XYZ file of C-alpha atoms in Angstrom:
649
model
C -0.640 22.801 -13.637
C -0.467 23.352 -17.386
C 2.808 24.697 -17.028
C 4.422 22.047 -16.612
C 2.703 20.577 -19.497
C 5.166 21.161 -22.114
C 8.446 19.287 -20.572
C 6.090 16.228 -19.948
C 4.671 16.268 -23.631
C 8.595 16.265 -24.773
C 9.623 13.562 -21.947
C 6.526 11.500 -23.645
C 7.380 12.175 -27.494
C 10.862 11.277 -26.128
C 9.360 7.650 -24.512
C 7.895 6.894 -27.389
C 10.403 7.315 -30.055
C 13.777 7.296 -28.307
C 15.793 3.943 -28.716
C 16.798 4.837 -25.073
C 13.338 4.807 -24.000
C 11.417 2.968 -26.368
C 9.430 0.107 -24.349
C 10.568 -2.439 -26.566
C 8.169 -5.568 -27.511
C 10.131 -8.793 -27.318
C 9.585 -10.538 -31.332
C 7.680 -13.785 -28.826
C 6.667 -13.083 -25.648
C 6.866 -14.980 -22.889
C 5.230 -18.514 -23.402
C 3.158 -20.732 -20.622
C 6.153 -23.351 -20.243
C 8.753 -20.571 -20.162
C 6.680 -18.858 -17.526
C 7.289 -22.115 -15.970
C 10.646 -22.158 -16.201
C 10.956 -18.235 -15.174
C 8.678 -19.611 -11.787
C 11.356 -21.669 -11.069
C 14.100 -19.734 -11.389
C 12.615 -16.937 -9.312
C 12.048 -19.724 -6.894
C 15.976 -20.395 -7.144
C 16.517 -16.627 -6.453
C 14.684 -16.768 -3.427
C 16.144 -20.147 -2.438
C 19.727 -18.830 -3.184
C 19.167 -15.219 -0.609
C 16.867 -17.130 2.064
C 20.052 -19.890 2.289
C 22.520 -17.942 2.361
C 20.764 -15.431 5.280
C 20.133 -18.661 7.171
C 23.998 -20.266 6.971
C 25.434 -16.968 7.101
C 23.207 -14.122 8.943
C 21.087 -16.122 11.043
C 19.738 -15.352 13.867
C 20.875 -11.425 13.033
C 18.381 -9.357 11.329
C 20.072 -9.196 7.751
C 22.743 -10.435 5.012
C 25.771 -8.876 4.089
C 25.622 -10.834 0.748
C 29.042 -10.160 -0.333
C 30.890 -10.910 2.409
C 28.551 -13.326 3.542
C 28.237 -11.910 7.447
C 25.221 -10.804 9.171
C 24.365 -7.901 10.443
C 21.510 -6.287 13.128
C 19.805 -3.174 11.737
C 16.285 -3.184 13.007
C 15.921 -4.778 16.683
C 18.063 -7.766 16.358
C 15.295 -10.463 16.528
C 15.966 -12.283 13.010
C 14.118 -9.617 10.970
C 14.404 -11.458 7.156
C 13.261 -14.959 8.873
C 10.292 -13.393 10.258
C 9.734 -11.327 7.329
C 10.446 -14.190 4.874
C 7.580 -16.780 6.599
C 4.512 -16.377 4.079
C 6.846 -16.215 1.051
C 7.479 -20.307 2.249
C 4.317 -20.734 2.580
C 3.275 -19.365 -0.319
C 6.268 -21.723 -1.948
C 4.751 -24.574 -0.111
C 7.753 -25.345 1.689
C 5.999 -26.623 4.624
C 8.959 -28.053 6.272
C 10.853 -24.833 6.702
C 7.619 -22.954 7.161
C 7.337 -25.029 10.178
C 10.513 -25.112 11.275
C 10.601 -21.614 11.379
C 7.111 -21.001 13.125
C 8.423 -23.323 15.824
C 11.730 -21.640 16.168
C 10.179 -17.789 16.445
C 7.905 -19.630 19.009
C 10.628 -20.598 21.373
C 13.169 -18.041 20.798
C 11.790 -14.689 20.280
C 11.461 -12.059 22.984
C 10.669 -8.420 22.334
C 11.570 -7.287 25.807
C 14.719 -5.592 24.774
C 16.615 -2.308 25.264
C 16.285 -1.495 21.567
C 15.050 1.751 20.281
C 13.219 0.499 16.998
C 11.296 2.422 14.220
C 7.458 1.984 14.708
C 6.334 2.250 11.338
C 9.038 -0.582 9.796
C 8.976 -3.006 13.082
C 4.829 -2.950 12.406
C 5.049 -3.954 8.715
C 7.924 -6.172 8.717
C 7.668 -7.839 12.244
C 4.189 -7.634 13.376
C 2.813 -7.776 9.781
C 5.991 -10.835 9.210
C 4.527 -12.445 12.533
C 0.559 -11.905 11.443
C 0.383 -13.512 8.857
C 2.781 -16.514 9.730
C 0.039 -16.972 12.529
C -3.062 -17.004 10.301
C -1.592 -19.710 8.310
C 0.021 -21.675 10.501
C -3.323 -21.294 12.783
C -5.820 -22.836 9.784
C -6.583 -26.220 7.911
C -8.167 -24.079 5.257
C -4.264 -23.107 4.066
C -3.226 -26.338 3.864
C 0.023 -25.160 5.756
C -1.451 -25.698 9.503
C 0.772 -26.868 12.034
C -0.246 -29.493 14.294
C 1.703 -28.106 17.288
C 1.195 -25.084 17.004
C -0.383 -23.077 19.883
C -0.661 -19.607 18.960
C 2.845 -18.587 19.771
C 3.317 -15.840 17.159
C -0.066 -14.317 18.074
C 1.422 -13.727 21.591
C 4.444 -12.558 20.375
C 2.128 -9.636 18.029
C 0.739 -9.009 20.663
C 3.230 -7.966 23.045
C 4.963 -6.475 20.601
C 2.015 -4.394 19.812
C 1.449 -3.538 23.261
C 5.538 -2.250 23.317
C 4.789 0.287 20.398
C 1.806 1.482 22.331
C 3.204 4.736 23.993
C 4.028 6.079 20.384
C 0.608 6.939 20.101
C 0.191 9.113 23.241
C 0.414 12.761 21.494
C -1.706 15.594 21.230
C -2.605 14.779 17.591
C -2.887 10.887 18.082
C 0.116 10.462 15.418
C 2.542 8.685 16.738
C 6.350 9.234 17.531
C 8.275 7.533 14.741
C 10.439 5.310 17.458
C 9.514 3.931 20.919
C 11.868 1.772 22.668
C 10.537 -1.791 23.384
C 11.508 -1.756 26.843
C 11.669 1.605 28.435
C 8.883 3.422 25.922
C 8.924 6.509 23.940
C 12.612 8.543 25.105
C 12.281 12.241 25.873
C 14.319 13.320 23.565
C 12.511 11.384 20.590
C 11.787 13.715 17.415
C 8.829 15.443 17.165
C 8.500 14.736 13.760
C 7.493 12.011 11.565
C 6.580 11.235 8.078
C 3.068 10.684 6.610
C 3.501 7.432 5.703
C 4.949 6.511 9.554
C 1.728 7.636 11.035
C -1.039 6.682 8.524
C 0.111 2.866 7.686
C -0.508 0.750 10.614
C -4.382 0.287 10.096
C -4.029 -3.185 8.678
C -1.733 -4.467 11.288
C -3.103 -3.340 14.276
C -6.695 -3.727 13.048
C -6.095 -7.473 12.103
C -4.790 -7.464 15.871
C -7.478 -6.203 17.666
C -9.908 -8.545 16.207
C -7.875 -11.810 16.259
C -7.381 -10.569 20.091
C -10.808 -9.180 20.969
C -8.938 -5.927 22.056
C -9.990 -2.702 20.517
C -7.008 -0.635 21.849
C -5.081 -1.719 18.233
C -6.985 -0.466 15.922
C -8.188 2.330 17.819
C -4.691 4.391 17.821
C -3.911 3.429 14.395
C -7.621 5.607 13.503
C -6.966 8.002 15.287
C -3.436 8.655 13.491
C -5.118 8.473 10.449
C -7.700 11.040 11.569
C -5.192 13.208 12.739
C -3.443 13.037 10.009
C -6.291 13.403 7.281
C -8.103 16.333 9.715
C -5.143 17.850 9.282
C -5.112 18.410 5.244
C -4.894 21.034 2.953
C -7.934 23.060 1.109
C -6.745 21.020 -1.228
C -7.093 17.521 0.164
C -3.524 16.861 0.017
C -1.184 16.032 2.657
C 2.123 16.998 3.393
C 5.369 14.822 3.583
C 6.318 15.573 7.199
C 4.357 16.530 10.691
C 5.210 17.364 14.073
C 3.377 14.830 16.059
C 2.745 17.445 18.888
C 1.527 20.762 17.326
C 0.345 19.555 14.030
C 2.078 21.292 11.794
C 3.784 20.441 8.723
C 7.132 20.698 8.650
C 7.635 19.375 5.144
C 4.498 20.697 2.957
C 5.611 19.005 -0.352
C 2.697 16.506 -1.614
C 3.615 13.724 -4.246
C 2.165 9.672 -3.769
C 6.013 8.713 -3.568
C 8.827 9.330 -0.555
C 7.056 9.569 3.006
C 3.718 9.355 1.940
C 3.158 6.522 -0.316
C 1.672 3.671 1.600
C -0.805 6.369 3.406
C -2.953 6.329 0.288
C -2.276 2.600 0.261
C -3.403 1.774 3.405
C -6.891 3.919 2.766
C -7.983 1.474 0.378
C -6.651 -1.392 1.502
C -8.111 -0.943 5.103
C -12.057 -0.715 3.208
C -11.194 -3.491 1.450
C -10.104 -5.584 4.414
C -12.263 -4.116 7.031
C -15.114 -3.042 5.258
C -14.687 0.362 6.831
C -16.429 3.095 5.029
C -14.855 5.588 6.227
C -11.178 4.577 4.682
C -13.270 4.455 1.560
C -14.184 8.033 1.670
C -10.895 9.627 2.689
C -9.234 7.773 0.135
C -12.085 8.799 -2.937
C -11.033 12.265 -1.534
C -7.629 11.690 -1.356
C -7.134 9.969 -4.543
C -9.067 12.682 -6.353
C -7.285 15.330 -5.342
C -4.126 13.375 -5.582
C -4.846 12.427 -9.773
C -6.122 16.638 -9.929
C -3.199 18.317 -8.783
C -0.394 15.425 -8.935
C -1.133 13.727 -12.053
C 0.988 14.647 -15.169
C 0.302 12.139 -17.943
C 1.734 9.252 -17.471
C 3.865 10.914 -14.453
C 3.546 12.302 -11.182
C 4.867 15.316 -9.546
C 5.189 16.914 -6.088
C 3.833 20.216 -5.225
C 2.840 21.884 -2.388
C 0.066 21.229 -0.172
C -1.463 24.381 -0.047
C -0.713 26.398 -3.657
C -0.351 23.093 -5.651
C 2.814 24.907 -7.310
C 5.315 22.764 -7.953
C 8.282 21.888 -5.740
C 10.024 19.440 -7.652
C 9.299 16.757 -11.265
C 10.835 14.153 -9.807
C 9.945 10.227 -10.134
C 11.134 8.565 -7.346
C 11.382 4.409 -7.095
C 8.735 4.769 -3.921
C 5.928 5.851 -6.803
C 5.997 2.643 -8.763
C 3.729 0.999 -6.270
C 1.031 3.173 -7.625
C -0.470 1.700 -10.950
C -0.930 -1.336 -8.183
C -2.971 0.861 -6.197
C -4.937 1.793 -8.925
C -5.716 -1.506 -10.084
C -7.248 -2.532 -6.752
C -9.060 0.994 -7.042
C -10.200 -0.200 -10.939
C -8.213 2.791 -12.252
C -6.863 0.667 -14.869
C -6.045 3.143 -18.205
C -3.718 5.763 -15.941
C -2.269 2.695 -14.290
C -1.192 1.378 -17.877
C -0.286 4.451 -19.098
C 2.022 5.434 -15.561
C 3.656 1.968 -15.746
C 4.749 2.100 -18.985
C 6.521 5.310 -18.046
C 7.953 4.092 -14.730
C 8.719 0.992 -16.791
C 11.138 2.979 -18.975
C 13.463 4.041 -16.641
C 14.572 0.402 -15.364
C 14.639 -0.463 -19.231
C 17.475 2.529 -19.667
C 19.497 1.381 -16.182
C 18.718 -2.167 -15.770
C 17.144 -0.841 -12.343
C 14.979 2.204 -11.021
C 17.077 4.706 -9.229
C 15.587 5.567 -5.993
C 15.088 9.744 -8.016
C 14.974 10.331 -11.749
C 14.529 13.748 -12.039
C 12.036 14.070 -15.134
C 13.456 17.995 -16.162
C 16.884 16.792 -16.807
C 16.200 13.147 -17.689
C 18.725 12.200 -15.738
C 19.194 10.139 -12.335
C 19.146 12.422 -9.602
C 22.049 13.521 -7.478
C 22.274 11.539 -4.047
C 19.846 8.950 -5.549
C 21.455 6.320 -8.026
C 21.217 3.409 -5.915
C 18.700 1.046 -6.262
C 18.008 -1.522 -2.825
C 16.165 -4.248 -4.429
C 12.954 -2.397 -3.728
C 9.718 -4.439 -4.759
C 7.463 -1.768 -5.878
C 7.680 -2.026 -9.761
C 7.354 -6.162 -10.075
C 4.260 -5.300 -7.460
C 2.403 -2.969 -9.969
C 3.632 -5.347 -12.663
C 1.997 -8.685 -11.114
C -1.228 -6.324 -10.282
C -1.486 -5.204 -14.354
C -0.947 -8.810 -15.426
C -3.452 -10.013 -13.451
C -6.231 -7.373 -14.525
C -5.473 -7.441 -17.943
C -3.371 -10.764 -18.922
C -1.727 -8.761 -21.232
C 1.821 -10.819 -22.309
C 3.526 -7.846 -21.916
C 4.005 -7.426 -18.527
C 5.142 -11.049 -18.885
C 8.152 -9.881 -20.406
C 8.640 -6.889 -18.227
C 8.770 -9.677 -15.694
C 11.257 -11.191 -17.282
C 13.550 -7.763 -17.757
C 13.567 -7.456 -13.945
C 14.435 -11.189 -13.299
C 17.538 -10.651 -15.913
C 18.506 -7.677 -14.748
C 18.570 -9.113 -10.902
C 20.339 -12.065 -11.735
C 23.227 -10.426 -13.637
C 23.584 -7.557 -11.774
C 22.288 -7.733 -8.236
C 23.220 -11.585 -7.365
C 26.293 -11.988 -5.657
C 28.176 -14.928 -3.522
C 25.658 -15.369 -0.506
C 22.309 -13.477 -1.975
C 21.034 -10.424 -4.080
C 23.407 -7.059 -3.072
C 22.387 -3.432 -3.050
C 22.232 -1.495 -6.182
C 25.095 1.475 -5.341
C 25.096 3.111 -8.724
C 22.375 2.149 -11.124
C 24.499 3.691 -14.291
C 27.462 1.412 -13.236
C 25.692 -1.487 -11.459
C 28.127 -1.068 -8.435
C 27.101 -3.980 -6.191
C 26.769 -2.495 -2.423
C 27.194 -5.570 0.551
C 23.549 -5.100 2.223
C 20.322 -7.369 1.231
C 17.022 -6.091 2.539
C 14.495 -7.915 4.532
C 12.054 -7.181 1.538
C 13.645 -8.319 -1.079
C 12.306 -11.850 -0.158
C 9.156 -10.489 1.618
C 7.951 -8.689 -0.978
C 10.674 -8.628 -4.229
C 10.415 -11.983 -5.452
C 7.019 -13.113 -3.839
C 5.941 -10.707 -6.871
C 8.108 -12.222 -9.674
C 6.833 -15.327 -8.480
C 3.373 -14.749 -8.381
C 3.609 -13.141 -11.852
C 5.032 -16.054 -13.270
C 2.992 -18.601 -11.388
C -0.225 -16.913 -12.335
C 0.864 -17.344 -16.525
C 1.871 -20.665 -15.623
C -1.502 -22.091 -14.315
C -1.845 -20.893 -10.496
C -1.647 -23.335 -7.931
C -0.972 -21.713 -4.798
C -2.578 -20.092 -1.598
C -3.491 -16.469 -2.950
C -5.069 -17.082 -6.200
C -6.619 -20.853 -5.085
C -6.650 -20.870 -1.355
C -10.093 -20.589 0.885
C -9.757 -16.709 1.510
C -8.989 -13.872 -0.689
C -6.083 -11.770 0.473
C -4.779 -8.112 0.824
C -0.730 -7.810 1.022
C -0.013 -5.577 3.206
C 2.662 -2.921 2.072
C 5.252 -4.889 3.323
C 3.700 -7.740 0.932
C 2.667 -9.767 3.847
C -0.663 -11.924 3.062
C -3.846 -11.019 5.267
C -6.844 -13.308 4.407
C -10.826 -11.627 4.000
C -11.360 -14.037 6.873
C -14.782 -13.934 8.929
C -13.186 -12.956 11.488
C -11.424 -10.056 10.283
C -13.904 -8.734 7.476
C -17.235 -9.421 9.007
C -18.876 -6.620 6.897
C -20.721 -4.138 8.687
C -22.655 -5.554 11.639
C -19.838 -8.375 11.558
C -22.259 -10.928 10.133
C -21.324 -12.098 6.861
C -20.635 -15.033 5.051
C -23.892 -16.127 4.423
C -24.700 -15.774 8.593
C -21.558 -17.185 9.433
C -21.272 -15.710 12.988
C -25.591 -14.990 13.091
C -27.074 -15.682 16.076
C -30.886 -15.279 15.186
C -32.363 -17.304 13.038
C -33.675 -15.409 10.470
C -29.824 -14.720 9.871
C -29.974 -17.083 6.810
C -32.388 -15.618 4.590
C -31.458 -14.752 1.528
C -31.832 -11.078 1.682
C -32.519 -8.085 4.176
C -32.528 -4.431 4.278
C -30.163 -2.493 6.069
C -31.303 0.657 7.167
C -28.150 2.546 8.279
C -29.580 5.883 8.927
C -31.282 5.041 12.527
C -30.193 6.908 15.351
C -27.647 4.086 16.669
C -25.181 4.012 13.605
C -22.144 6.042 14.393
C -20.372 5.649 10.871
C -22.684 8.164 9.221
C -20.042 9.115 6.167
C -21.261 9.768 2.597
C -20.129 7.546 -0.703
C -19.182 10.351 -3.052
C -18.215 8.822 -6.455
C -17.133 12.623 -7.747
C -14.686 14.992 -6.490
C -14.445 18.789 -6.777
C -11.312 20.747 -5.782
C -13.616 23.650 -5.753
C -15.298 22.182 -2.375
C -12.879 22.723 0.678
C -12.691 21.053 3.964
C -12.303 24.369 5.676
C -16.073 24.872 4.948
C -17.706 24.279 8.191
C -20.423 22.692 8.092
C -22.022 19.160 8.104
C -22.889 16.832 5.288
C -26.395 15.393 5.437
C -26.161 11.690 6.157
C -27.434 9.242 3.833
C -29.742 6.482 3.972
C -28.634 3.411 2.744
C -30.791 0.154 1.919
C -29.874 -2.730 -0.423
C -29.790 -6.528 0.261
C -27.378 -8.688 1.314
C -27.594 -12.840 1.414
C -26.678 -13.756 5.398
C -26.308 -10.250 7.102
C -28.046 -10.423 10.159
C -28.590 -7.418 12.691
C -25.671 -6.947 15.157
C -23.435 -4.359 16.947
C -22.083 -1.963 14.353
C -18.360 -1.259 13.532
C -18.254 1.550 15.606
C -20.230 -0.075 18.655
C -18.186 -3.034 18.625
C -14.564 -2.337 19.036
C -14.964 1.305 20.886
C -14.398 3.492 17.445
C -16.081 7.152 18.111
C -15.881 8.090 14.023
C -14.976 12.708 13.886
C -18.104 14.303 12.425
C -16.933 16.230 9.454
C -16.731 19.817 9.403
C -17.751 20.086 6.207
C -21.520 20.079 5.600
C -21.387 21.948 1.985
C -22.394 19.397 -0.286
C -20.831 19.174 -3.629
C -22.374 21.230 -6.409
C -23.128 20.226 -9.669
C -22.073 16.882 -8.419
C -24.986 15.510 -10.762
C -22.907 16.699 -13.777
C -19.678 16.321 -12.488
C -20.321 12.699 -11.182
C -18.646 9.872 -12.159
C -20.162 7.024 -14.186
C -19.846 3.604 -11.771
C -18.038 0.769 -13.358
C -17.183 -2.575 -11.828
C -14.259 -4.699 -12.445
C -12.760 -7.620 -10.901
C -10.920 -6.792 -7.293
C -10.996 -8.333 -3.899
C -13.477 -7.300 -2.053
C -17.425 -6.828 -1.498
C -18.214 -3.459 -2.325
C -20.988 -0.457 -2.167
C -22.514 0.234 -5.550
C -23.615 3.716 -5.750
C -26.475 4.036 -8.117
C -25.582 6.480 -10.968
C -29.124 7.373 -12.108
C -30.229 9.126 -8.823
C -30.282 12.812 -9.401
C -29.991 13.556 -5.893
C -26.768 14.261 -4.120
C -28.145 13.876 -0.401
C -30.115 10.925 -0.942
C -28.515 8.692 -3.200
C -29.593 5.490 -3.930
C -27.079 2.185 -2.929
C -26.709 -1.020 -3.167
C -24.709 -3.533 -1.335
C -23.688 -6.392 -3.184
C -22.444 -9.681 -2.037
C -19.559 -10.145 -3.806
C -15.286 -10.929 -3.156
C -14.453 -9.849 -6.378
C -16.162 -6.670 -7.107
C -15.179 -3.041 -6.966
C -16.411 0.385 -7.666
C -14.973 2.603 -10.095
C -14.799 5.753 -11.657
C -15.172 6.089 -15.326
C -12.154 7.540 -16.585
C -13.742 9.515 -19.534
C -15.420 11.564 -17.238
C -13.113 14.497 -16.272
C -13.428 15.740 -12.564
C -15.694 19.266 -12.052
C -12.585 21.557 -12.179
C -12.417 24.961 -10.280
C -12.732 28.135 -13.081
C -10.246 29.986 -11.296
C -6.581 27.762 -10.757
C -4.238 30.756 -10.281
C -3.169 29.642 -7.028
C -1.887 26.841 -8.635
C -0.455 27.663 -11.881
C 3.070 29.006 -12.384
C 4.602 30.368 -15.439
C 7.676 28.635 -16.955
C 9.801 30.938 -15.633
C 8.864 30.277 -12.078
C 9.143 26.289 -13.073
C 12.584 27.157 -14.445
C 13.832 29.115 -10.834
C 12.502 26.403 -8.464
C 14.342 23.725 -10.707
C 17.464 25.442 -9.713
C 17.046 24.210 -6.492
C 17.924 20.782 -5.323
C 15.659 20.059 -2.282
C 16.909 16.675 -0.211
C 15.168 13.734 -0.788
C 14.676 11.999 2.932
C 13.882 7.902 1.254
C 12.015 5.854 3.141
C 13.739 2.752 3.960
C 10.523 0.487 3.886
C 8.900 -0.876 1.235
């Protein structure tokens, strides 16, 4: 990659000393009582689009906020009410919380003649209805409602059960629409993106065990096997697949457009299930995605195979990722990549969904910008690792910019043309889902939190769509699903304050290694098997028990790679731990071997492994296949490839 080295150095000198660019430091930053006052406001904002959707759109899917109309554009089942439910709870607006639960209870069928996308009807309706359930379902929230009789659970799961027959391929990806009455059409596309196929693990697999049924979470695997088996030498994945043959029809790689959340969803699904095999194919994934992707502070899309570039483009979808990266305790790349990503909505008052980073310029075809939540995401995420003010007043750049150029009569409009702030008559579902659930978070959490995420009985994941789902018993028993200090133990040596877990015997399906290091140099296409490791440590209330696997029907693919990694004892990264959600393995740094390293499990919500960032990954000697001259960089710039954006967040 170095040559594309030297247009990044001068787009950084540029960032740095540009007035255009220059992240500017406000002379005071933003003070507890005016993060106060910038809670409320956001509050207002949410208020103002939520009220005018419900006097003016309701019971259609979505606003028209300038003409104050409503509109149907994803089944016609009163999408930004069902995607707007944990944002009132979160508000502690228990009155229309309930009024709404109650209402989606009594009114909402999905057995319709409506075509509907799979990937956005799972994270905005069954993620929308999922977590409306889990609160409304538990004292522990504080937002429980006495009548309610698990009503929206039905409804996720019928729904799920609809969007079924989009998993029956050859690959186990799914079709990218199914119809909700008649099933997957014979003429549906073959294709679909990354992203479409490999983020509906959390969803599904919060399904299956609030409904005992397996079926959920198994298809949603199996996609992501399919699509992971289905990777490069490189351990990247393309942007688009045929869902029949396997093959990629689009082979550019980037963490933005069509693939974004798939990297998301790998670490969030460990961190919610426990699973550690989303943990390894996202240390994979990750690595190879900072190795060949990663242009300090920005990110670029090559191909899958060659690693050449295709295109140095930032695109509005990337901003989620310093978020990512926080969760993953990547903090210094996340600082350093926000800052940049930061810097375009500082020139435009908004990110354009493509800023293309040879030109510095907005990219043809992409000026608009439609409200999209992904920056204020990565923003609350920095704020709360690092409390650093300035992310306070970032904050408070994207609520200015929002109120004076994206609010209009009956809610917050479209972003048509980011250099002109042409105001476009649509409002996204998101935008209260996931837009200002952020701001207000941020703001809330300077303020002096009081609310269900940061002081409520469970610690949650947001799904992509921003949707809360708690670390619940229930749903992140971890590994034999006894946890919680014996919670759900049946023996009664359960309570003791430690035992070892032996997870090499014979019975334990999920056999997958914990590799802290990475090295591009070691391809999948190597066939052969990695030894399994033996894992003991201690762990207060863990009790034996069926294992993942065992339990909900999961048959885990062997790997076809049994090479280990060599050097990996040089090349390994040191383990750090930071504050994150979730309990966590702990591999031991000091063990010399690479086959039988030693690990720990440590009972923890708020612990995380990390890589140390000063230690650079074991790098290939030979990366001709990936490195073009500048002239070559210079000849595929001519050429203005089509940017397909997503339309979910």
């Amino acid at each position: 990659m170095e040559a594309v080295k030297p247009w990044i150095l001068l787009f950084s000198i540029l960032l740095l000393f540009s007035h255009i660019f220059i992240l500017t430091t406000l002379a005071e930053g933003v003070t507890p009582q005016e993060a106060k006052l910038l809670r409320d406001e956001v509050r207002g904002m949410f208020y103002h689009a939520f009220d005018g959707y419900m006097e003016n759109a309701f019971p259609l899917d979505e606003l028209r906020p300038l003409t104050c109309e409503g509109e149907d554009t994803l089944g016609g089942y009163a999408l930004t009410l069902i995607d707007s439910l944990d944002t009132l709870a979160l508000l502690g607006d228990r009155e229309r919380f309930a009024t709404s639960v109650e209402w989606i209870g009594k009114n909402l069928r999905f057995d319709i003649n409506k075509t509907v996308s799979v990937f956005e009807t799972t994270i905005r309706i069954l993620g929308g209805l999922l977590s409306g359930h889990l609160i409304a379902s538990d004292y522990a929230t504080g937002m429980k409602i006495p009548s309610y009789d698990n009503q929206l659970l039905h409804l996720c799961e019928d729904l799920a059960r609809r969007l079924l027959p989009a998993f029956d391929t050859p690959t186990g990806i799914p079709f990218g629409s199914v119809n909700l009455l008649h099933g997957v059409d014979e003429h549906e596309s073959k294709i679909t993106s990354t992203a479409g196929g490999g983020t509906l693990t959390l969803e599904f697999g919060v399904l299956s065990r609030l409904t005992n049924d397996p079926i959920f979470e198994q298809v949603t695997k199996n996609a992501v096997h399919g699509l992971w088996a289905r990777r490069s030498k490189l351990n990247l994945v393309g942007a688009h697949i045929n869902v029949f043959t396997g093959e990629w029809t689009q082979k550019d790689a980037g963490i933005g457009t069509s693939i974004d959340s798939f990297y998301e969803y790998l670490l969030k699904a460990y961190l919610l299930f426990g699973d550690e095999e989303y943990l390894f194919i996202f240390q994979e994934a990750y690595g190879a995605a900072m190795y060949y992707l990663y242009n300090d502070p920005w990110y670029v899309e090559v191909n899958m195979d060659s690693a050449a570039i295709v295109w140095p483009l930032f695109n509005s979808l990337q901003a989620f990722w310093p978020g990512l990266q926080v969760l993953a305790g990547d903090i210094d790349p996340a600082i350093r990549t926000h800052t940049a990503f930061f810097s375009v909505w500082k020139r435009y008052g908004f990110t354009p969904e493509g800023f293309n980073l040879a030109t510095l310029s907005v990219q043809h075809g992409q000026k608009s910008y439609p409200l999209r939540p992904e920056l204020m995401e990565s923003t609350y995420w920095l704020y709360k690792a690092t409390r650093n003010p300035r992310y306070l007043d970032a904050g408070r750049d994207m609520v200015t910019s929002l109120q004076y150029g994206a609010r209009c009569p009956c809610g917050y409009c479209h972003i048509s043309d980011v250099e002109f702030h042409k105001q476009e008559d649509h409002m996204e579902s998101f935008f209260l889902a996931e837009t200002v659930k952020y701001l207000w978070l941020l703001f809330d959490l300077a303020a002096g939190s009081d609310n269900l995420v940061e002081n409520g009985p469970y610690k949650y994941i947001f799904s992509t769509e921003g949707h809360l789902l708690p670390a619940t018993p229930q749903i992140s028993l971890i590994r034999e699903h006894c946890s919680y200090f014996g919670a759900y133990c049946n023996n009664d040596d359960s309570r003791q304050d430690s035992r070892t877990l032996d997870l090499s015997t014979d019975h334990q399906e999920n056999k997958s290694q914990l590799y802290r290091g990475w090295d591009p140099s070691s391809s999948p296409s190597d066939n052969t098997l990695r030894e399994p490791t033996s894992i003991s440590g201690s762990m207060k209330g863990l009790c034996p028990g069926l294992t993942h696997g065992q339990k909900f029907g999961i048959s885990y693919l062997a790997s076809t790679d049994k090479k280990t990694y060599e050097g990996e004892s040089t090349s390994q990264k040191e383990a750090t731990v930071v504050p994150t959600q979730s309990a966590v393995i702990v591999s031991n740094p000091d063990a010399e071997s690479t086959g039988q390293r030693e690990v720990t499990v440590v009972q923890s919500h708020s612990l995380v492994v990390v890589s140390n960032p000063e230690v650079e990954f074991s790098q290939p000697d030979d990366k001709n296949d990936h490195d073009k001259d500048q002239g070559l960089i210079e000849e595929e710039l001519e050429s203005d490839p089509s940017q397909d954006i997503d339309e979910g967040a």
